[in-house]
Coordinates of C-alpha atoms in Angstrom, one line a residue:
X13 CA -15.5 6.6 -3.1
X14 CA -18.6 5.9 -5.1
X15 CA -18.9 9.6 -6.0
X16 CA -15.4 9.7 -7.2
X17 CA -15.9 6.5 -9.3
X18 CA -19.1 8.0 -10.8
X19 CA -17.4 11.3 -11.5
X20 CA -14.5 9.4 -13.2
X21 CA -16.9 7.3 -15.3
X22 CA -18.7 10.5 -16.4
X23 CA -15.5 12.1 -17.7
X24 CA -14.8 12.2 -21.5
X25 CA -12.3 9.7 -22.9
X26 CA -9.8 12.6 -23.6
X27 CA -9.9 13.7 -19.9
X28 CA -9.7 10.2 -18.6
X29 CA -6.6 9.5 -20.7
X30 CA -4.8 12.6 -19.4
X31 CA -5.9 11.9 -15.8
X32 CA -4.7 8.2 -16.0
X33 CA -1.4 9.2 -17.5
X34 CA -1.0 11.9 -14.9
X35 CA -1.8 9.5 -12.1
X36 CA 0.6 6.9 -13.4
X37 CA 3.4 9.4 -13.7
X38 CA 2.6 10.8 -10.2
X39 CA 2.7 7.2 -8.8
X40 CA 6.0 6.6 -10.6
X41 CA 7.4 9.9 -9.3
X42 CA 6.3 9.0 -5.7
X43 CA 8.0 5.6 -6.1
X44 CA 11.1 7.2 -7.4
X45 CA 11.3 9.7 -4.5
X46 CA 10.7 6.9 -2.0
X47 CA 13.4 4.7 -3.5
X48 CA 15.8 7.7 -3.7
X49 CA 15.1 8.5 0.0
X50 CA 15.6 4.9 1.0
X51 CA 18.9 4.8 -0.9
X52 CA 20.0 8.1 0.8
X53 CA 19.1 6.7 4.2
X54 CA 21.2 3.6 3.5
X55 CA 24.1 5.7 2.3
X56 CA 23.8 7.9 5.4
X57 CA 23.8 4.8 7.5
X58 CA 26.9 3.5 5.8
X59 CA 28.6 6.9 6.2
X60 CA 27.7 6.8 9.9
X61 CA 29.1 3.3 10.3
X62 CA 32.4 4.4 8.7
X63 CA 32.5 7.6 10.7
X64 CA 31.5 5.8 13.9
X65 CA 34.3 3.3 13.3
X66 CA 36.9 6.2 12.8
X67 CA 35.4 8.1 15.7
X68 CA 35.5 5.2 18.2
X69 CA 39.0 4.2 17.3
X70 CA 40.2 7.8 17.5
X71 CA 38.4 8.6 20.8
X72 CA 39.8 5.4 22.3
X73 CA 43.3 6.4 21.3
X74 CA 42.8 10.0 22.6
X75 CA 41.5 8.8 25.9
X76 CA 44.3 6.3 26.3
X77 CA 46.8 9.1 25.9
X78 CA 44.8 11.2 28.4
X79 CA 45.0 8.3 30.9
X80 CA 48.8 8.3 30.3
X81 CA 48.9 12.0 31.2
X82 CA 46.8 11.3 34.3
X83 CA 49.2 8.4 35.2
X84 CA 52.2 10.8 34.6
X85 CA 50.6 13.3 36.9
X86 CA 50.3 10.6 39.6
X87 CA 53.8 9.4 39.0
X88 CA 55.2 12.9 39.4
X89 CA 53.1 13.5 42.5
X90 CA 54.3 10.3 44.1
X91 CA 58.0 10.7 43.2
X92 CA 59.9 10.1 46.4
X93 CA 62.7 12.6 45.7
X94 CA 60.2 15.3 44.7
X95 CA 58.2 14.5 47.9
X96 CA 61.4 15.1 50.0
X97 CA 62.1 18.4 48.2
X98 CA 58.5 19.6 48.8
X99 CA 58.6 18.6 52.5
X100 CA 61.9 20.4 53.0
X101 CA 60.6 23.5 51.0
X102 CA 57.6 23.7 53.4
X103 CA 60.0 23.7 56.4
X104 CA 62.9 25.8 55.0
X105 CA 63.4 29.0 57.0
X106 CA 65.8 30.9 54.7
X107 CA 65.4 32.5 51.3
X108 CA 68.5 30.7 50.0
X109 CA 67.3 27.3 51.1
X110 CA 63.9 27.9 49.5
X111 CA 65.4 29.0 46.2
X112 CA 67.8 26.0 46.2
X113 CA 64.9 23.6 46.8
X114 CA 62.8 25.3 44.1
X115 CA 65.6 24.9 41.6
X116 CA 65.8 21.2 42.5
X117 CA 62.0 20.8 42.1
X118 CA 62.2 22.6 38.7
X119 CA 65.0 20.2 37.6
X120 CA 62.9 17.2 38.6
X121 CA 59.9 18.5 36.7
X122 CA 62.1 19.1 33.7
X123 CA 63.3 15.5 33.9
X124 CA 59.7 14.3 33.6
X125 CA 58.4 16.9 31.1
X126 CA 61.3 16.6 28.7
X127 CA 60.6 13.0 27.8
X128 CA 56.9 13.5 27.2
X129 CA 55.7 14.2 23.6
X130 CA 52.3 15.5 24.6
X131 CA 53.3 17.7 27.6
X132 CA 53.6 21.4 26.8
X133 CA 54.8 22.3 30.2
X134 CA 54.6 21.3 33.9
X135 CA 53.9 23.8 36.7
X136 CA 54.0 23.4 40.4
X137 CA 52.4 25.9 42.8
X138 CA 53.6 25.6 46.3
X139 CA 51.6 26.5 49.5
X140 CA 53.0 30.1 49.2
X141 CA 51.6 30.4 45.6
X142 CA 55.1 30.4 44.1
X143 CA 55.2 28.8 40.6
X144 CA 57.9 26.4 39.4
X145 CA 57.7 25.6 35.7
X146 CA 59.4 23.1 33.4
X147 CA 59.1 23.1 29.6
X148 CA 57.5 26.1 27.9
X149 CA 57.4 28.8 30.4
X150 CA 54.3 30.8 29.5
X151 CA 52.8 31.9 32.8
X152 CA 49.2 31.8 34.0
X153 CA 47.1 34.6 35.3
X154 CA 46.5 35.2 38.9
X155 CA 42.8 34.4 38.5
X156 CA 43.5 31.1 36.7
X157 CA 46.1 30.2 39.3
X158 CA 43.5 30.6 42.1
X159 CA 41.0 28.6 40.1
X160 CA 43.4 25.8 39.4
X161 CA 44.5 25.5 43.1
X162 CA 40.8 25.5 44.1
X163 CA 40.1 22.7 41.5
X164 CA 42.9 20.6 42.8
X165 CA 41.7 21.1 46.4
X166 CA 38.2 20.1 45.4
X167 CA 39.4 16.7 44.0
X168 CA 41.7 16.1 47.0
X169 CA 44.6 14.3 45.2
X170 CA 42.7 12.8 42.2
X171 CA 43.3 14.0 38.7
X172 CA 41.0 16.8 37.4
X173 CA 40.8 18.1 33.8
X174 CA 40.6 21.8 33.2
X175 CA 39.6 23.0 29.7
X176 CA 40.1 26.7 30.0
X177 CA 43.7 26.9 29.0
X178 CA 45.3 29.1 26.3
X179 CA 45.6 28.5 22.6
X180 CA 48.8 26.4 22.9
X181 CA 47.5 24.2 25.7
X182 CA 43.8 24.3 26.1
X183 CA 43.7 21.2 28.3
X184 CA 45.3 21.1 31.7
X185 CA 45.7 18.2 34.1
X186 CA 45.4 19.4 37.7
X187 CA 46.2 17.4 40.8
X188 CA 46.7 18.3 44.5
X189 CA 50.1 17.0 45.8
X190 CA 50.0 15.4 49.3
X191 CA 52.7 14.1 51.5
X192 CA 53.3 10.3 51.1
X193 CA 56.6 10.2 53.0
X194 CA 57.7 11.1 56.5
X195 CA 54.9 9.5 58.3
X196 CA 52.2 9.5 55.6
X197 CA 50.4 12.5 56.9
X198 CA 48.7 13.4 53.5
X199 CA 49.6 17.0 54.2
X200 CA 49.1 19.3 51.2
X201 CA 52.4 20.2 49.6
X202 CA 51.1 22.1 46.6
X203 CA 49.3 21.8 43.2
X204 CA 50.7 20.1 40.1
X205 CA 49.6 21.3 36.7
X206 CA 50.4 19.7 33.4
X207 CA 49.6 21.6 30.2
X208 CA 48.6 19.0 27.6
X209 CA 49.2 19.3 23.8
X210 CA 45.7 18.1 22.9
X211 CA 46.1 19.1 19.2
X212 CA 49.1 16.7 18.9
X213 CA 47.2 13.9 20.6
X214 CA 44.3 14.3 18.2
X215 CA 46.5 14.5 15.1
X216 CA 48.3 11.3 16.1
X217 CA 45.3 9.3 17.1
X218 CA 42.9 10.2 14.2
X219 CA 42.3 7.0 12.2
X220 CA 42.2 7.6 8.5
X221 CA 40.1 10.8 8.5
X222 CA 38.0 11.5 5.4
X223 CA 39.0 14.4 3.2
X224 CA 37.9 17.8 4.7
X225 CA 36.5 16.0 7.8
X226 CA 37.3 17.3 11.3
X227 CA 37.0 16.2 14.8
X228 CA 35.5 18.3 17.5
X229 CA 35.6 17.6 21.2
X230 CA 33.2 19.4 23.5
X231 CA 32.3 19.2 27.2
X232 CA 28.7 19.9 26.4
X233 CA 28.9 23.7 26.5
X234 CA 31.9 24.8 24.4
X235 CA 34.5 23.3 22.2
X236 CA 37.6 21.8 23.8
X237 CA 39.2 21.0 20.5
X238 CA 40.0 22.7 18.2
X239 CA 40.9 25.8 20.2
X240 CA 39.5 28.1 17.5
X241 CA 36.2 26.5 16.6
X242 CA 33.8 28.1 14.3
X243 CA 30.8 26.3 15.8
X244 CA 28.9 28.3 18.4
X245 CA 27.7 27.1 21.7
X246 CA 24.1 27.2 20.5
X247 CA 25.0 25.0 17.5
X248 CA 26.8 22.6 19.8
X249 CA 23.8 22.5 22.1
X250 CA 21.4 21.8 19.2
X251 CA 23.5 19.0 17.9
X252 CA 23.8 17.4 21.4
X253 CA 20.0 17.5 21.7
X254 CA 19.6 15.3 18.6
X255 CA 18.2 11.8 19.5
X256 CA 19.9 10.0 16.7
X257 CA 23.7 9.5 17.0
X258 CA 24.1 10.9 13.5
X259 CA 22.4 13.3 11.1
X260 CA 22.8 16.4 9.0
X261 CA 23.5 19.6 11.0
X262 CA 23.5 23.2 9.6
X263 CA 26.3 25.3 11.0
X264 CA 27.4 28.8 10.1
X265 CA 30.0 27.4 7.6
X266 CA 27.4 25.1 5.9
X267 CA 25.8 21.8 6.3
X268 CA 27.7 18.9 7.8
X269 CA 27.1 15.2 8.3
X270 CA 27.8 14.7 12.0
X271 CA 28.5 11.4 13.9
X272 CA 28.5 11.5 17.7
X273 CA 30.2 9.4 20.3
X274 CA 30.2 9.9 24.1
X275 CA 33.2 9.4 26.4
X276 CA 32.7 7.4 29.6
X277 CA 36.1 8.5 30.9
X278 CA 36.0 12.3 30.6
X279 CA 32.2 12.7 29.9
X280 CA 33.2 14.6 26.8
X281 CA 31.4 14.3 23.5
X282 CA 33.3 13.6 20.2
X283 CA 31.8 15.0 17.0
X284 CA 33.1 13.8 13.6
X285 CA 32.0 16.4 11.0
X286 CA 32.1 16.0 7.3
X287 CA 31.0 18.7 4.8
X288 CA 27.7 17.4 3.5
X289 CA 27.3 19.6 0.4
X290 CA 30.8 18.9 -0.8
X291 CA 30.5 15.2 -0.1
X292 CA 27.1 14.9 -1.9
X293 CA 27.8 17.4 -4.6
X294 CA 27.8 14.9 -7.4
X295 CA 25.0 12.9 -5.9
X296 CA 22.8 16.0 -5.4
X297 CA 23.5 17.0 -9.0
X298 CA 22.5 13.6 -10.3
X299 CA 19.4 13.7 -8.1
X300 CA 18.4 17.1 -9.4
X301 CA 19.1 16.1 -13.0
X302 CA 17.1 12.9 -12.7
X303 CA 14.2 14.9 -11.1
X304 CA 14.2 17.4 -13.9
X305 CA 14.4 14.7 -16.6
X306 CA 11.5 12.9 -14.9
X307 CA 9.4 16.0 -14.8
X308 CA 10.2 16.7 -18.5
X309 CA 9.2 13.1 -19.3
X310 CA 6.0 13.5 -17.4
X311 CA 5.1 16.7 -19.2
X312 CA 6.0 15.1 -22.5
X313 CA 3.9 12.1 -21.7
X314 CA 0.9 14.3 -20.9
X315 CA 1.3 16.3 -24.1
X316 CA 1.7 13.1 -26.3
X317 CA -1.2 11.4 -24.4
X318 CA -3.4 14.4 -24.9
X319 CA -2.6 14.5 -28.7
X320 CA -3.1 10.8 -29.0
X321 CA -6.3 10.9 -27.1
X322 CA -7.5 13.8 -29.3
X323 CA -6.8 11.8 -32.4
X324 CA -9.2 9.1 -31.1
X325 CA -11.9 11.3 -29.6
X326 CA -12.1 13.9 -32.3
X327 CA -13.4 11.5 -35.0
X328 CA -15.8 10.0 -32.5
X329 CA -17.0 13.4 -31.6
X330 CA -17.7 14.1 -35.3
X331 CA -19.6 10.8 -35.4
X332 CA -21.7 11.7 -32.3
X333 CA -22.5 15.1 -34.0
X334 CA -23.8 13.3 -37.0
X335 CA -25.9 11.0 -34.8
X336 CA -27.4 13.9 -33.0
X337 CA -28.3 15.5 -36.3
X338 CA -30.0 12.3 -37.3
X339 CA -31.7 12.2 -33.9
X340 CA -33.5 15.4 -34.8
X341 CA -35.4 13.4 -37.5
X342 CA -34.0 14.8 -40.8
X343 CA -34.0 11.4 -42.4
X344 CA -33.7 12.7 -45.9
X345 CA -30.0 13.6 -45.3
X346 CA -28.9 10.3 -43.7
X347 CA -26.5 9.3 -46.5
X348 CA -25.2 12.8 -46.9
X349 CA -24.2 12.9 -43.2
X350 CA -22.4 9.6 -43.5
X351 CA -20.2 10.8 -46.3
X352 CA -18.7 13.9 -44.7
X353 CA -15.4 13.9 -42.8
X354 CA -14.6 10.2 -43.1
X355 CA -11.1 9.4 -41.6
X356 CA -8.3 8.9 -44.1
X357 CA -7.4 5.4 -42.8
X358 CA -10.5 3.2 -42.9
X359 CA -8.6 0.2 -41.5
X360 CA -8.3 1.5 -38.0
X361 CA -11.1 1.3 -35.4
X362 CA -12.3 4.8 -35.9
X363 CA -12.4 4.4 -39.7
X364 CA -14.2 1.1 -39.4
X365 CA -16.7 2.8 -37.0
X366 CA -17.4 5.5 -39.6
X367 CA -17.7 2.9 -42.4
X368 CA -20.1 0.8 -40.3
X369 CA -22.1 3.9 -39.5
X370 CA -22.5 4.6 -43.2
X371 CA -23.6 1.0 -43.8
X372 CA -26.0 1.3 -40.9
X373 CA -27.6 4.4 -42.4
X374 CA -28.1 2.7 -45.7
X375 CA -29.6 -0.3 -43.9
X376 CA -31.9 2.1 -42.0
X377 CA -33.1 3.5 -45.3
X378 CA -33.9 0.0 -46.5
X379 CA -35.7 -0.9 -43.3
X380 CA -37.7 2.3 -43.4
X381 CA -39.0 1.4 -46.8
X382 CA -39.7 -2.2 -45.7
X383 CA -41.3 -1.0 -42.5
X384 CA -43.7 1.3 -44.3
X385 CA -45.1 -1.7 -46.2
X386 CA -45.6 -3.7 -42.9
X387 CA -47.4 -1.0 -41.0
X388 CA -50.9 -2.1 -42.1
X389 CA -50.2 -5.7 -41.3
X390 CA -48.9 -4.7 -37.8
X391 CA -52.0 -2.6 -37.1
X392 CA -54.3 -5.4 -38.1
X393 CA -52.2 -7.8 -35.9
X394 CA -52.4 -5.4 -32.9
X395 CA -56.2 -5.3 -33.3
X396 CA -56.4 -9.1 -33.2
X397 CA -54.1 -9.3 -30.2
X398 CA -56.2 -6.8 -28.4
X399 CA -59.3 -9.0 -29.1
X400 CA -57.3 -12.0 -27.9
X401 CA -56.6 -10.4 -24.5
X402 CA -60.3 -10.3 -23.7
X403 CA -60.6 -14.0 -22.9
X404 CA -57.5 -14.2 -20.5
X405 CA -58.7 -11.1 -18.7
X406 CA -62.1 -12.5 -18.3
X407 CA -60.6 -15.8 -17.0
X408 CA -58.4 -13.9 -14.5
X409 CA -61.4 -11.9 -13.2
X410 CA -63.4 -15.0 -12.9
X411 CA -60.6 -16.7 -10.9
X412 CA -60.4 -13.6 -8.6
X413 CA -64.1 -13.9 -8.0
X414 CA -63.9 -17.6 -7.1
X415 CA -60.9 -16.8 -4.8
X416 CA -62.9 -14.1 -3.1
X417 CA -65.9 -16.3 -2.6
X418 CA -63.6 -19.1 -1.3
X419 CA -62.1 -16.7 1.3
X420 CA -65.5 -15.5 2.3
X421 CA -66.6 -19.2 2.8
X422 CA -63.3 -19.8 4.6
X423 CA -62.3 -22.5 2.0
X424 CA -58.6 -22.0 2.4
X425 CA -57.5 -24.9 0.3
X426 CA -59.7 -23.7 -2.6
X427 CA -58.4 -20.2 -2.3
X428 CA -54.8 -21.4 -2.4
X429 CA -55.5 -23.5 -5.5
X430 CA -57.2 -20.6 -7.3
X431 CA -54.4 -18.2 -6.4
X432 CA -51.8 -20.8 -7.6
X433 CA -53.8 -21.4 -10.8
X434 CA -54.1 -17.7 -11.5
X435 CA -50.4 -17.1 -11.0
X436 CA -49.5 -20.1 -13.1
X437 CA -51.8 -19.0 -16.0
X438 CA -50.4 -15.4 -15.9
X439 CA -46.9 -16.7 -16.0
X440 CA -47.7 -19.1 -18.9
X441 CA -49.7 -16.7 -21.0
X442 CA -47.3 -13.7 -20.5
X443 CA -44.4 -14.5 -22.7
X444 CA -43.0 -11.0 -23.0
X445 CA -40.2 -12.1 -20.7
X446 CA -38.1 -14.7 -22.3
X447 CA -35.7 -14.8 -19.4
X448 CA -36.5 -14.7 -15.7
X449 CA -34.6 -15.2 -12.5
X450 CA -34.3 -18.7 -11.1
X451 CA -36.3 -17.6 -8.0
X452 CA -39.2 -16.5 -10.2
X453 CA -39.1 -19.8 -12.1
X454 CA -39.3 -21.6 -8.8
X455 CA -42.4 -19.5 -7.8
X456 CA -44.1 -20.9 -11.0
X457 CA -43.1 -24.4 -9.9
X458 CA -44.5 -23.8 -6.4
X459 CA -47.8 -22.6 -7.8
X460 CA -48.0 -25.7 -10.0
X461 CA -47.0 -28.0 -7.1
X462 CA -49.6 -26.4 -4.8
X463 CA -52.3 -27.4 -7.3
X464 CA -50.9 -30.9 -7.6
X465 CA -50.6 -31.4 -3.8
X466 CA -54.3 -30.7 -3.5
X467 CA -54.9 -33.5 -6.0
X468 CA -52.4 -36.0 -4.7
X469 CA -52.3 -34.9 -1.0
X470 CA -49.6 -36.8 1.0
X471 CA -48.5 -38.9 -2.0
X472 CA -46.6 -35.9 -3.4
X473 CA -43.5 -35.1 -1.3
X474 CA -42.0 -32.0 -2.8
X475 CA -38.7 -30.4 -1.6
X476 CA -36.2 -27.8 -2.9
X477 CA -32.5 -27.3 -2.0
X478 CA -31.4 -24.0 -3.7
X479 CA -28.0 -22.4 -3.1
X480 CA -28.7 -18.7 -2.2
X481 CA -26.1 -17.3 -4.6
X482 CA -27.8 -18.7 -7.7
X483 CA -31.3 -17.5 -7.0
X484 CA -30.7 -14.5 -9.2
X485 CA -29.3 -16.5 -12.1
X486 CA -31.2 -16.0 -15.4
X487 CA -32.8 -19.0 -17.1
X488 CA -35.2 -19.4 -20.0
X489 CA -38.8 -19.1 -18.8
X490 CA -40.8 -22.3 -18.2
X491 CA -37.7 -24.6 -18.0
X492 CA -38.3 -26.3 -14.7
X493 CA -42.2 -26.5 -14.6
X494 CA -42.4 -29.0 -17.5
X495 CA -39.7 -31.1 -15.8
X496 CA -41.7 -31.3 -12.6
X497 CA -44.9 -32.0 -14.6
X498 CA -43.2 -34.9 -16.4
X499 CA -42.0 -36.2 -13.0
X500 CA -45.6 -36.2 -11.7
X501 CA -46.9 -37.9 -14.9
X502 CA -44.3 -40.6 -15.1
X503 CA -43.2 -41.1 -11.5
X504 CA -46.2 -40.3 -9.3
X505 CA -49.4 -41.1 -11.3
X506 CA -48.5 -44.7 -12.3
X507 CA -47.9 -45.7 -8.6
X508 CA -50.0 -45.6 -5.5
X509 CA -47.0 -45.1 -3.3
X510 CA -45.8 -41.7 -2.1
X511 CA -43.3 -40.1 -4.5
X512 CA -40.6 -37.6 -3.6
X513 CA -39.7 -34.9 -6.1
X514 CA -36.8 -32.7 -5.3
X515 CA -35.2 -29.6 -7.1
X516 CA -31.6 -28.8 -6.4
X517 CA -29.6 -25.9 -7.7
X518 CA -25.9 -25.0 -7.1
X519 CA -23.0 -23.1 -8.7
X520 CA -20.0 -24.9 -10.2
X521 CA -17.5 -22.3 -11.3
X522 CA -19.2 -20.2 -14.0
X523 CA -22.0 -22.7 -14.4
X524 CA -25.4 -23.2 -12.8
X525 CA -26.4 -26.8 -12.3
X526 CA -30.2 -27.5 -11.7
X527 CA -31.4 -31.1 -11.0
X528 CA -35.0 -32.4 -10.9
X529 CA -35.0 -35.8 -9.1
X530 CA -37.8 -38.3 -8.4
X531 CA -37.8 -41.7 -6.7
X532 CA -40.4 -43.2 -9.1
X533 CA -40.2 -46.3 -11.2
X534 CA -37.5 -45.1 -13.5
X535 CA -37.0 -45.8 -17.2
X536 CA -35.6 -48.7 -19.2
X537 CA -32.7 -48.1 -21.5
X538 CA -35.0 -48.7 -24.5
X539 CA -37.4 -46.0 -23.3
X540 CA -34.5 -43.7 -22.6
X541 CA -33.2 -44.1 -26.2
X542 CA -36.7 -43.4 -27.6
X543 CA -36.9 -40.4 -25.3
X544 CA -33.6 -39.0 -26.5
X545 CA -34.7 -39.4 -30.1
X546 CA -37.9 -37.5 -29.5
X547 CA -40.2 -40.4 -30.3
X548 CA -42.0 -40.3 -26.9
X549 CA -44.9 -37.8 -26.8
X550 CA -45.8 -36.1 -23.5
X551 CA -49.1 -36.7 -21.9
X552 CA -51.6 -33.9 -22.4
X553 CA -50.4 -30.6 -23.7
X554 CA -47.1 -30.5 -21.9
X555 CA -43.6 -29.8 -23.1
X556 CA -41.5 -32.9 -23.9
X557 CA -38.0 -33.4 -22.6
X558 CA -36.7 -33.3 -26.1
X559 CA -38.2 -29.9 -26.6
X560 CA -36.6 -28.6 -23.4
X561 CA -33.3 -30.0 -24.5
X562 CA -33.6 -28.4 -27.9
X563 CA -34.4 -25.0 -26.3
X564 CA -31.3 -25.3 -24.2
X565 CA -29.2 -26.2 -27.2
X566 CA -30.5 -23.3 -29.3
X567 CA -30.1 -20.8 -26.4
X568 CA -26.7 -21.7 -25.1
X569 CA -25.1 -23.7 -27.8
X570 CA -22.3 -26.1 -26.6
X571 CA -22.2 -24.3 -23.2
X572 CA -25.7 -25.7 -22.2
X573 CA -26.6 -29.3 -21.8
X574 CA -29.4 -31.5 -20.3
X575 CA -28.6 -35.0 -19.1
X576 CA -31.3 -37.6 -18.1
X577 CA -30.2 -40.4 -15.8
X578 CA -32.6 -43.2 -14.9
X579 CA -32.7 -46.9 -14.0
X580 CA -35.7 -49.1 -13.5
X581 CA -36.7 -49.0 -9.9
X582 CA -34.2 -46.2 -9.0
X583 CA -36.0 -43.1 -10.1
X584 CA -35.0 -40.4 -12.6
X585 CA -32.6 -37.4 -12.4
X586 CA -32.8 -34.6 -15.1
X587 CA -29.7 -32.4 -14.8
X588 CA -29.4 -29.1 -16.6
X589 CA -26.0 -27.3 -16.8
X590 CA -26.1 -23.8 -18.2
X591 CA -23.9 -20.7 -18.0
X592 CA -24.3 -18.5 -15.0
X593 CA -26.0 -15.4 -16.3
X594 CA -26.6 -12.8 -13.6
X595 CA -29.4 -10.2 -13.5
X596 CA -27.1 -7.2 -14.4
X597 CA -25.3 -9.1 -17.2
X598 CA -27.3 -7.6 -20.1
X599 CA -24.6 -8.2 -22.7
X600 CA -24.3 -11.9 -21.9
X601 CA -28.1 -12.2 -22.0
X602 CA -28.3 -10.5 -25.4
X603 CA -25.6 -12.8 -26.7
X604 CA -27.4 -15.9 -25.3
X605 CA -30.7 -14.8 -26.8
X606 CA -29.2 -14.4 -30.2

């Protein structure tokens, strides 16, 4: 992640602009695709709910009619008069008697079949495999006859559905007829077959089908309805393996939106199929149109962004080229370089940048001329500064010698004082750093307190309570040491009692609050007033509170303040509130220094 960030930071502005525009357009396109997919899912769900409602109502109606056919089969089988004819037929010993009875059985079947709308024909196969038919008299093959009789025997009197019929009547109701009269022997009398007009049942029971939609009924292997289905067994199997009850299926005749419902009565599966491409033709067109428009907009945005970015970066690149020429040291052509290829509009940012660059070059020329006159003075000053460094270095070396001798003599206290004094002198003399971290300023305070604790011993009780997050905050150098020095002079020295001095630092929003507190004698209001006006001089060569307050005011302006709170007998608290300037905040530091 850091490498990607560094690589992005190193890119030119022109490339950054194109990359950002591309990323924004890509995010927008992803959002558009996601929303579109979500809308289509909702639409699919609504279509399924509507299809499922139609499918459930239609399947319930179809199965109710099939139950009526099954009831009709039972009613015919248990008809008392028909039972008598069948018993007599089984016992008849002459051909005439058998033909007469078969005629009566056929008439009885006609009486039932003629009043039923969804019955194509009724057939009865007796124990001698003779067929009696009512209604349409298309026959059945010998193999089918054997299969139907076997199916009826297998179910032993209960209704069975056979789906291998012909085009006119694909569905057949098969029931073995047993004797219910004459002693209730349950003797087999034959097989009753009802050829069902399933196409009429479906047409009558379909509830408001959608345009071009169709219903398919399958037993899990092949289509029961319609009789001439264009869907293959493999396609049916693939659809039945789908986990969701709806979805888009691809058949030979095209894509269809398919809703599925299972029958608990016949174990069939009802499929409600709607042509998907035709249904979504306009929506697909709109989707493709919006996608094309979005891509065109994205490409246009990239081209416009690239042109706009080039209009910004090209003048800057010219300015950088001039700066690099100046960097080579050809100072005689400074003003000539500034005059070339200035933007036509000096009021925009790039024009102002060129104008400022020209003024800067003119100022550099003036500064070069002024600087030449000051070189001799600077050299003389450097020589004097070099001479002035001799005494501090001599003093540091002397202190190091004393420290070494104290360690040899095992004078630990003297060694600590010498080290603290050396650190304090180096920090005070070296003013190259105007700003230091708070923790470094506290190191100076510790060195000063170490020397004073040797002097005052247990009378000086020093403590610090510093919040960890503000230890790296930047403050002006030698801000706290004078405050601690004043606390020792005015709170500790005048009294023979122990004195507690405490430094506390914490963060309050974007401010750092530092407090130096003592429990000394405190100050009267008159003394406080004179102190605020700067009429109180510090003891020795120290820095007065008014001077520190003035430094804070000059450095931070209205954002920095120092407040002195004191009452006689209650000690003194000096509170400094300054902006929180962090170590890596170079711009803020530069502004504060100015």
